[in-house]
């Protein structure tokens, strides 16, 4: 039926399942992405903004998670900035919507 599903790779030792880098896959994407980030301990926020700084979407990741699924089907095709804010600071990466 053309559907696909991605699952994360989980490291069995250490505090983070993937490390401390922020990344998005698959890129480019039409409908759904997975945001890979460090294991979140407390309140965190993922913000998708346009390249001119307009906030498009705000997501509250699950505490303790290291992968957050995000539906981007309502976004117009183009490039966006994804920002992760948590208790230790912030990180950004690019997101491309087909």
Short mmCIF file of C-alpha atoms in Angstrom, two decimals:
data_model
loop_
_atom_site.label_atom_id
_atom_site.label_comp_id
_atom_site.label_asym_id
_atom_site.label_seq_id
_atom_site.Cartn_x
_atom_site.Cartn_y
_atom_site.Cartn_z
CA UNK A 1 0.00 0.00 0.00
CA UNK A 2 3.05 2.31 -0.20
CA UNK A 3 3.27 3.07 3.53
CA UNK A 4 6.57 3.07 5.42
CA UNK A 5 7.55 3.37 9.04
CA UNK A 6 10.89 4.21 10.66
CA UNK A 7 12.10 3.01 13.99
CA UNK A 8 14.95 4.44 16.00
CA UNK A 9 18.15 2.67 16.88
CA UNK A 10 18.63 2.47 20.60
CA UNK A 11 22.02 2.20 22.27
CA UNK A 12 21.88 -0.12 25.27
CA UNK A 13 24.61 1.61 27.23
CA UNK A 14 25.03 5.27 28.00
CA UNK A 15 22.58 8.05 28.73
CA UNK A 16 21.49 8.93 25.19
CA UNK A 17 20.21 6.57 22.53
CA UNK A 18 21.90 8.57 19.78
CA UNK A 19 24.16 11.21 21.24
CA UNK A 20 23.77 14.93 21.66
CA UNK A 21 23.27 16.06 18.05
CA UNK A 22 19.95 17.30 16.68
CA UNK A 23 18.94 15.82 13.34
CA UNK A 24 15.86 15.14 11.23
CA UNK A 25 15.03 12.24 8.91
CA UNK A 26 13.95 11.57 6.26
CA UNK A 27 14.92 14.78 4.50
CA UNK A 28 13.29 15.91 2.33
CA UNK A 29 9.90 14.68 3.52
CA UNK A 30 6.27 15.19 2.56
CA UNK A 31 4.31 14.09 5.62
CA UNK A 32 6.18 12.79 8.66
CA UNK A 33 9.64 13.28 10.11
CA UNK A 34 11.51 11.91 13.09
CA UNK A 35 13.48 14.42 15.14
CA UNK A 36 16.49 12.73 16.72
CA UNK A 37 17.85 14.51 19.78
CA UNK A 38 19.57 13.93 23.09
CA UNK A 39 17.57 12.21 25.78
CA UNK A 40 15.35 14.89 27.27
CA UNK A 41 15.22 15.08 31.05
CA UNK A 42 12.67 17.83 31.68
CA UNK A 43 10.53 20.32 29.84
CA UNK A 44 11.61 20.77 26.24
CA UNK A 45 10.15 22.42 23.17
CA UNK A 46 10.62 21.85 19.45
CA UNK A 47 9.79 24.89 17.32
CA UNK A 48 9.46 24.92 13.53
CA UNK A 49 9.96 28.38 12.03
CA UNK A 50 10.05 29.70 8.50
CA UNK A 51 13.32 31.09 7.20
CA UNK A 52 12.03 34.62 7.94
CA UNK A 53 11.48 33.73 11.63
CA UNK A 54 7.71 33.15 11.70
CA UNK A 55 6.78 30.40 14.20
CA UNK A 56 4.86 27.70 12.31
CA UNK A 57 4.52 24.88 14.84
CA UNK A 58 5.49 24.15 18.46
CA UNK A 59 5.80 20.56 19.73
CA UNK A 60 6.27 19.34 23.32
CA UNK A 61 8.50 16.22 23.17
CA UNK A 62 7.98 13.46 25.71
CA UNK A 63 10.40 13.70 28.69
CA UNK A 64 12.90 10.84 28.50
CA UNK A 65 12.53 10.53 24.72
CA UNK A 66 15.37 10.76 22.22
CA UNK A 67 13.21 10.59 19.07
CA UNK A 68 10.10 12.70 18.44
CA UNK A 69 7.75 12.06 15.50
CA UNK A 70 6.33 15.19 13.87
CA UNK A 71 3.66 15.47 11.17
CA UNK A 72 4.57 18.17 8.64
CA UNK A 73 1.87 17.46 6.04
CA UNK A 74 0.25 20.88 6.55
CA UNK A 75 3.49 22.81 5.87
CA UNK A 76 4.02 24.39 2.47
CA UNK A 77 6.99 22.99 0.51
CA UNK A 78 10.24 24.73 1.37
CA UNK A 79 12.98 25.04 3.96
CA UNK A 80 12.30 25.51 7.68
CA UNK A 81 14.38 25.83 10.83
CA UNK A 82 13.82 23.33 13.64
CA UNK A 83 14.91 24.45 17.11
CA UNK A 84 15.11 22.35 20.26
CA UNK A 85 15.05 24.22 23.58
CA UNK A 86 15.63 22.36 26.84
CA UNK A 87 17.14 22.88 30.28
CA UNK A 88 20.69 22.83 28.90
CA UNK A 89 20.25 25.33 26.06
CA UNK A 90 19.18 25.13 22.43
CA UNK A 91 20.13 23.57 19.08
CA UNK A 92 18.93 24.13 15.51
CA UNK A 93 18.87 22.19 12.26
CA UNK A 94 17.30 22.59 8.81
CA UNK A 95 14.15 20.84 7.67
CA UNK A 96 13.12 20.51 4.01
CA UNK A 97 9.47 19.87 3.12
CA UNK A 98 8.75 18.48 -0.38
#
